[in-house]
Short mmCIF file of C-alpha atoms and ligand atoms in Angstrom, two decimals:
data_model
loop_
_atom_site.label_atom_id
_atom_site.label_comp_id
_atom_site.label_asym_id
_atom_site.label_seq_id
_atom_site.Cartn_x
_atom_site.Cartn_y
_atom_site.Cartn_z
CA MET A 1 6.53 101.78 -52.95
CA GLU A 2 5.60 98.35 -51.60
CA THR A 3 6.67 95.35 -53.74
CA LEU A 4 4.29 92.40 -54.08
CA GLU A 5 5.99 89.09 -53.53
CA TYR A 6 4.73 86.22 -55.63
CA ARG A 7 5.35 82.69 -54.62
CA THR A 8 5.97 80.27 -57.47
CA LEU A 9 4.55 76.85 -57.01
CA CYS A 10 6.18 73.48 -58.05
CA LEU A 11 3.43 71.74 -60.07
CA THR A 12 4.80 68.28 -59.08
CA CYS A 13 4.59 68.47 -55.26
CA LEU A 14 2.47 71.59 -55.06
CA ARG A 15 4.87 73.28 -52.64
CA PRO A 16 6.25 76.70 -53.05
CA SER A 17 9.52 76.43 -55.12
CA LYS A 18 11.55 77.38 -52.03
CA ALA A 19 10.09 74.36 -50.15
CA CYS A 20 10.26 71.91 -53.11
CA PHE A 21 12.59 69.03 -52.87
CA CYS A 22 11.69 67.33 -56.09
CA ALA A 23 15.30 68.06 -57.35
CA CYS A 24 16.57 65.55 -54.77
CA ILE A 25 14.58 62.69 -56.40
CA ASN A 26 15.60 60.71 -59.43
CA PRO A 27 12.39 59.07 -60.67
CA PHE A 28 12.88 55.38 -61.43
CA ASP A 29 11.05 52.43 -63.09
CA THR A 30 9.56 49.58 -61.19
CA ASN A 31 8.15 46.13 -62.13
CA PHE A 32 5.22 46.69 -59.94
CA ALA A 33 2.58 49.36 -60.63
CA PHE A 34 1.52 51.72 -57.87
CA ARG A 35 -1.61 53.84 -57.23
CA ILE A 36 -1.66 56.25 -54.30
CA LEU A 37 -5.22 56.51 -52.91
CA MET A 38 -5.08 60.00 -51.39
CA HIS A 39 -7.64 61.28 -48.92
CA PRO A 40 -9.04 64.72 -50.05
CA LYS A 41 -7.77 66.25 -46.76
CA GLU A 42 -4.26 65.11 -47.64
CA ALA A 43 -4.69 66.56 -51.12
CA ARG A 44 -5.79 69.96 -49.74
CA LYS A 45 -2.98 70.42 -47.14
CA GLY A 46 -0.37 68.59 -49.28
CA HIS A 47 2.59 70.78 -48.14
CA LEU A 48 3.32 68.48 -45.19
CA GLY A 49 2.35 65.21 -46.91
CA THR A 50 4.70 62.92 -48.78
CA GLY A 51 2.29 61.30 -51.27
CA ARG A 52 3.11 63.64 -54.08
CA LEU A 53 6.85 63.16 -53.64
CA THR A 54 6.27 59.31 -53.60
CA ASN A 55 4.27 59.59 -56.78
CA PHE A 56 6.97 61.73 -58.43
CA ALA A 57 9.73 59.11 -57.52
CA LEU A 58 7.79 56.20 -59.03
CA ASN A 59 7.43 56.32 -62.82
CA ASN A 60 4.64 53.79 -62.74
CA CYS A 61 2.43 55.38 -60.31
CA GLN A 62 -0.58 57.79 -60.20
CA ILE A 63 -2.53 59.56 -57.48
CA ILE A 64 -6.26 58.87 -57.14
CA ILE A 65 -8.03 61.25 -54.84
CA GLY A 66 -11.03 60.02 -52.94
CA GLU A 67 -12.58 58.54 -49.82
CA ASP A 68 -15.04 55.94 -51.05
CA PHE A 69 -13.41 54.03 -53.88
CA ASP A 70 -16.32 51.66 -54.42
CA HIS A 71 -17.76 54.47 -56.56
CA ASN A 72 -14.38 55.51 -58.08
CA GLN A 73 -14.42 54.58 -61.74
CA GLU A 74 -10.59 54.44 -62.08
CA VAL A 75 -10.20 52.17 -59.09
CA GLN A 76 -12.98 49.94 -60.08
CA GLU A 77 -11.51 49.57 -63.69
CA LEU A 78 -8.11 48.51 -62.08
CA LEU A 79 -9.79 46.07 -59.70
CA ASN A 80 -11.70 44.45 -62.65
CA SER A 81 -8.96 44.52 -65.31
CA PRO A 82 -7.90 41.07 -66.54
CA ASN A 83 -4.34 42.48 -66.82
CA ILE A 84 -3.79 43.67 -63.32
CA PHE A 85 -3.20 41.70 -60.06
CA PRO A 86 -4.16 44.30 -57.47
CA MET A 87 -2.93 44.34 -53.81
CA ILE A 88 -3.06 46.81 -50.98
CA LEU A 89 -0.37 47.97 -48.61
CA TYR A 90 -2.13 47.98 -45.28
CA PRO A 91 -1.43 46.18 -42.04
CA GLY A 92 -3.90 43.57 -40.61
CA GLU A 93 -4.02 40.21 -39.10
CA GLU A 94 -4.56 38.61 -42.55
CA SER A 95 -1.86 40.59 -44.27
CA ILE A 96 1.14 38.96 -45.97
CA ASN A 97 4.06 40.26 -43.81
CA LEU A 98 6.89 40.74 -46.46
CA SER A 99 9.44 41.05 -43.71
CA SER A 100 8.91 37.41 -42.88
CA SER A 101 6.98 35.85 -45.78
CA LYS A 102 7.63 35.49 -49.51
CA LEU A 103 5.09 37.04 -51.80
CA GLU A 104 3.75 34.15 -53.91
CA THR A 105 3.95 35.40 -57.52
CA GLN A 106 2.34 32.33 -59.04
CA SER A 107 -1.08 33.97 -58.42
CA PHE A 108 -0.02 36.94 -60.63
CA GLU A 109 -0.09 34.67 -63.71
CA ASN A 110 0.89 37.06 -66.45
CA LYS A 111 -0.81 40.07 -64.91
CA THR A 112 0.88 43.24 -63.69
CA PRO A 113 1.15 43.35 -59.90
CA LEU A 114 -0.34 46.69 -58.78
CA VAL A 115 -0.07 47.91 -55.16
CA PHE A 116 -2.57 50.49 -53.84
CA ILE A 117 -0.97 52.70 -51.16
CA ILE A 118 -3.24 54.73 -48.91
CA ASP A 119 -2.18 58.27 -48.32
CA GLY A 120 -3.83 60.04 -45.40
CA SER A 121 -3.57 60.30 -41.68
CA TRP A 122 -4.11 57.11 -39.84
CA PRO A 123 -7.75 57.92 -38.95
CA CYS A 124 -8.42 58.93 -42.53
CA ALA A 125 -6.76 55.80 -43.91
CA LYS A 126 -8.95 53.74 -41.50
CA SER A 127 -12.19 55.38 -42.71
CA MET A 128 -11.11 55.04 -46.36
CA MET A 129 -10.67 51.32 -45.84
CA ARG A 130 -13.88 50.97 -43.92
CA GLU A 131 -15.94 52.78 -46.70
CA SER A 132 -14.34 51.02 -49.62
CA LYS A 133 -15.64 47.61 -49.26
CA SER A 134 -14.15 46.57 -52.77
CA LEU A 135 -10.72 46.97 -51.19
CA HIS A 136 -11.47 44.43 -48.37
CA SER A 137 -11.00 41.39 -50.49
CA LEU A 138 -7.63 42.42 -51.90
CA PRO A 139 -4.54 40.66 -50.84
CA ARG A 140 -3.05 42.83 -48.04
CA ILE A 141 0.66 43.23 -47.85
CA SER A 142 2.62 44.72 -44.94
CA PHE A 143 5.93 44.65 -43.19
CA ASP A 144 7.46 44.82 -39.68
CA SER A 145 8.30 48.39 -39.14
CA THR A 146 11.66 48.14 -37.27
CA ILE A 147 12.62 51.79 -37.81
CA GLU A 148 11.01 54.86 -36.32
CA SER A 149 9.76 57.40 -38.66
CA ARG A 150 12.24 60.14 -39.86
CA PHE A 151 9.21 62.29 -40.60
CA LEU A 152 9.75 64.11 -37.26
CA ILE A 153 7.40 66.93 -37.86
CA LYS A 154 4.34 64.85 -38.12
CA HIS A 155 2.94 63.29 -34.89
CA GLN A 156 2.15 59.67 -35.60
CA PRO A 157 -0.22 57.69 -33.34
CA ALA A 158 2.44 55.04 -32.72
CA LYS A 159 6.21 54.81 -33.21
CA TYR A 160 5.90 52.19 -36.01
CA CYS A 161 3.60 54.50 -38.00
CA LEU A 162 5.52 55.65 -41.08
CA SER A 163 4.93 58.38 -43.67
CA THR A 164 3.84 57.32 -47.26
CA ILE A 165 7.26 57.94 -48.65
CA GLU A 166 9.06 55.79 -45.96
CA SER A 167 6.51 52.88 -46.26
CA THR A 168 6.98 52.84 -50.09
CA TYR A 169 10.73 52.93 -49.70
CA ILE A 170 10.64 49.98 -47.28
CA LEU A 171 8.22 48.03 -49.50
CA LEU A 172 10.54 48.64 -52.50
CA GLY A 173 13.51 47.23 -50.54
CA LEU A 174 11.62 44.07 -49.38
CA LEU A 175 10.43 43.52 -53.02
CA GLU A 176 14.04 43.82 -54.11
CA GLN A 177 15.11 41.26 -51.44
CA GLN A 178 12.65 38.88 -52.80
CA GLY A 179 14.03 39.34 -56.29
CA LEU A 180 10.85 41.08 -57.50
CA GLU A 181 12.28 44.48 -58.12
CA ASN A 182 15.81 45.76 -59.07
CA ILE A 183 15.94 49.48 -58.31
CA GLY A 184 19.20 49.82 -56.35
CA ALA A 185 20.46 53.19 -55.13
CA ALA A 186 17.91 55.25 -57.09
CA LYS A 187 15.29 54.59 -54.42
CA ASP A 188 17.54 56.27 -51.79
CA SER A 189 16.69 59.58 -53.16
CA MET A 190 13.26 59.24 -51.66
CA ILE A 191 14.69 59.35 -48.22
CA LYS A 192 17.07 62.19 -49.05
CA ALA A 193 14.16 64.25 -50.25
CA LEU A 194 12.19 63.46 -47.05
CA ASP A 195 15.28 64.41 -44.84
CA GLN A 196 15.56 67.76 -46.68
CA LEU A 197 11.89 68.36 -46.24
CA VAL A 198 11.91 67.73 -42.57
CA LYS A 199 15.08 69.96 -42.10
CA PHE A 200 13.46 72.83 -43.99
CA HIS A 201 10.22 72.64 -41.90
CA ILE A 202 12.20 72.48 -38.62
CA LYS A 203 14.24 75.48 -39.70
CA CYS A 204 11.17 77.56 -40.78
CA ALA A 205 9.22 76.80 -37.56
CA SER A 206 12.04 77.92 -35.36
CA ASP A 207 12.80 81.05 -37.33
CA PRO A 208 10.71 83.98 -35.96
CA SER A 209 11.57 86.16 -39.06
CA MET A 210 9.62 83.70 -41.25
CA LYS A 211 6.27 85.35 -40.74
CA HIS A 212 4.56 83.54 -43.63
CA TYR A 213 5.21 80.23 -42.22
CA ASP A 214 1.86 78.85 -40.78
CA ARG A 215 3.13 76.78 -37.89
CA LYS A 216 0.82 77.89 -35.12
CA GLY A 217 2.53 76.00 -32.37
CA GLY A 218 6.06 77.50 -32.87
CA ALA A 219 9.10 75.30 -33.15
CA TYR A 220 8.67 71.49 -33.54
CA LYS A 221 9.34 69.61 -30.33
CA ASP A 222 11.94 66.87 -30.27
CA PRO A 223 9.89 63.59 -30.67
CA SER A 224 11.36 62.34 -27.46
CA GLU A 225 9.64 65.24 -25.60
CA ARG A 226 6.20 64.58 -27.07
CA LYS A 227 3.60 62.86 -24.99
CA PRO A 228 2.17 59.73 -26.59
CA SER A 229 -1.32 60.28 -27.93
CA LYS A 230 -3.88 59.05 -25.20
CA LYS A 231 -6.64 58.18 -27.75
CA TRP A 232 -4.54 55.75 -29.60
CA GLU A 233 -4.05 53.75 -26.45
CA TYR A 234 -7.59 52.32 -26.83
CA ARG A 235 -8.32 52.91 -30.40
CA GLU A 236 -7.42 50.58 -33.15
CA ILE A 237 -5.18 52.27 -35.48
CA CYS A 238 -5.99 49.97 -38.50
CA PHE A 239 -9.25 48.81 -39.96
CA ASP A 240 -9.90 45.07 -39.73
CA GLU A 241 -13.18 43.81 -40.98
CA LYS A 242 -13.68 41.10 -38.33
CA ASN A 243 -12.84 43.54 -35.47
CA TYR A 244 -15.33 46.02 -36.68
CA SER A 245 -18.94 46.51 -35.90
CA ARG A 246 -21.18 49.31 -37.05
CA GLN A 247 -22.00 50.33 -33.45
CA ARG A 248 -18.48 51.48 -32.89
CA ILE A 249 -18.65 54.36 -35.30
ZN1 ZN B 1 8.29 69.92 -56.06
#
């Protein structure tokens, strides 16, 4: 008699239990609050995303799913709260580069600093920023990405594009260097979980006996063998209001 195989799902990362790496992570407290603005596409095919793992690592974090946050009540409440100092992690010419500049905390007054982190592919992130005008006036923070992404299974438009969990990890490190956070080694579990996740997917994709694994293209190519994406040679990866005109849609 045929036996039915049921897959149990981890309710934290929404991955099958076998592919769940939440156990690698030790959630930790932070002085800053975080909100992950997750694109609905990312929310649907979350098994390859790192937003939920990031959310799990940070005790003071929540995921808000959407595309146009001008009409999102939760986001609008945070933007208008007298107790919150909101910022957004997103590159741009006007952004405060934390790799080279100090974050001026006087402007926080007694408010809780809160960082919005966009979680979606780079084109999705760009459209989320474009559509959400209320996010345009927020102080932007960014950093110099000097490392290449360890998230080898995702093809990024440029070498410096990092996954959500890597970006958050680097941000936390920079905030620590500036004396604004004190997390220590606990945050390294984020990278450990990412490495395990990548290892798992590479193994599954190259194992022909894993017929349930939905990797259509077969085994993952070594990133050095991949051709750089042509379209990103002429398209802007990030949204910047002053470089943007409606005609370009
Ligand atoms: Zn999990």
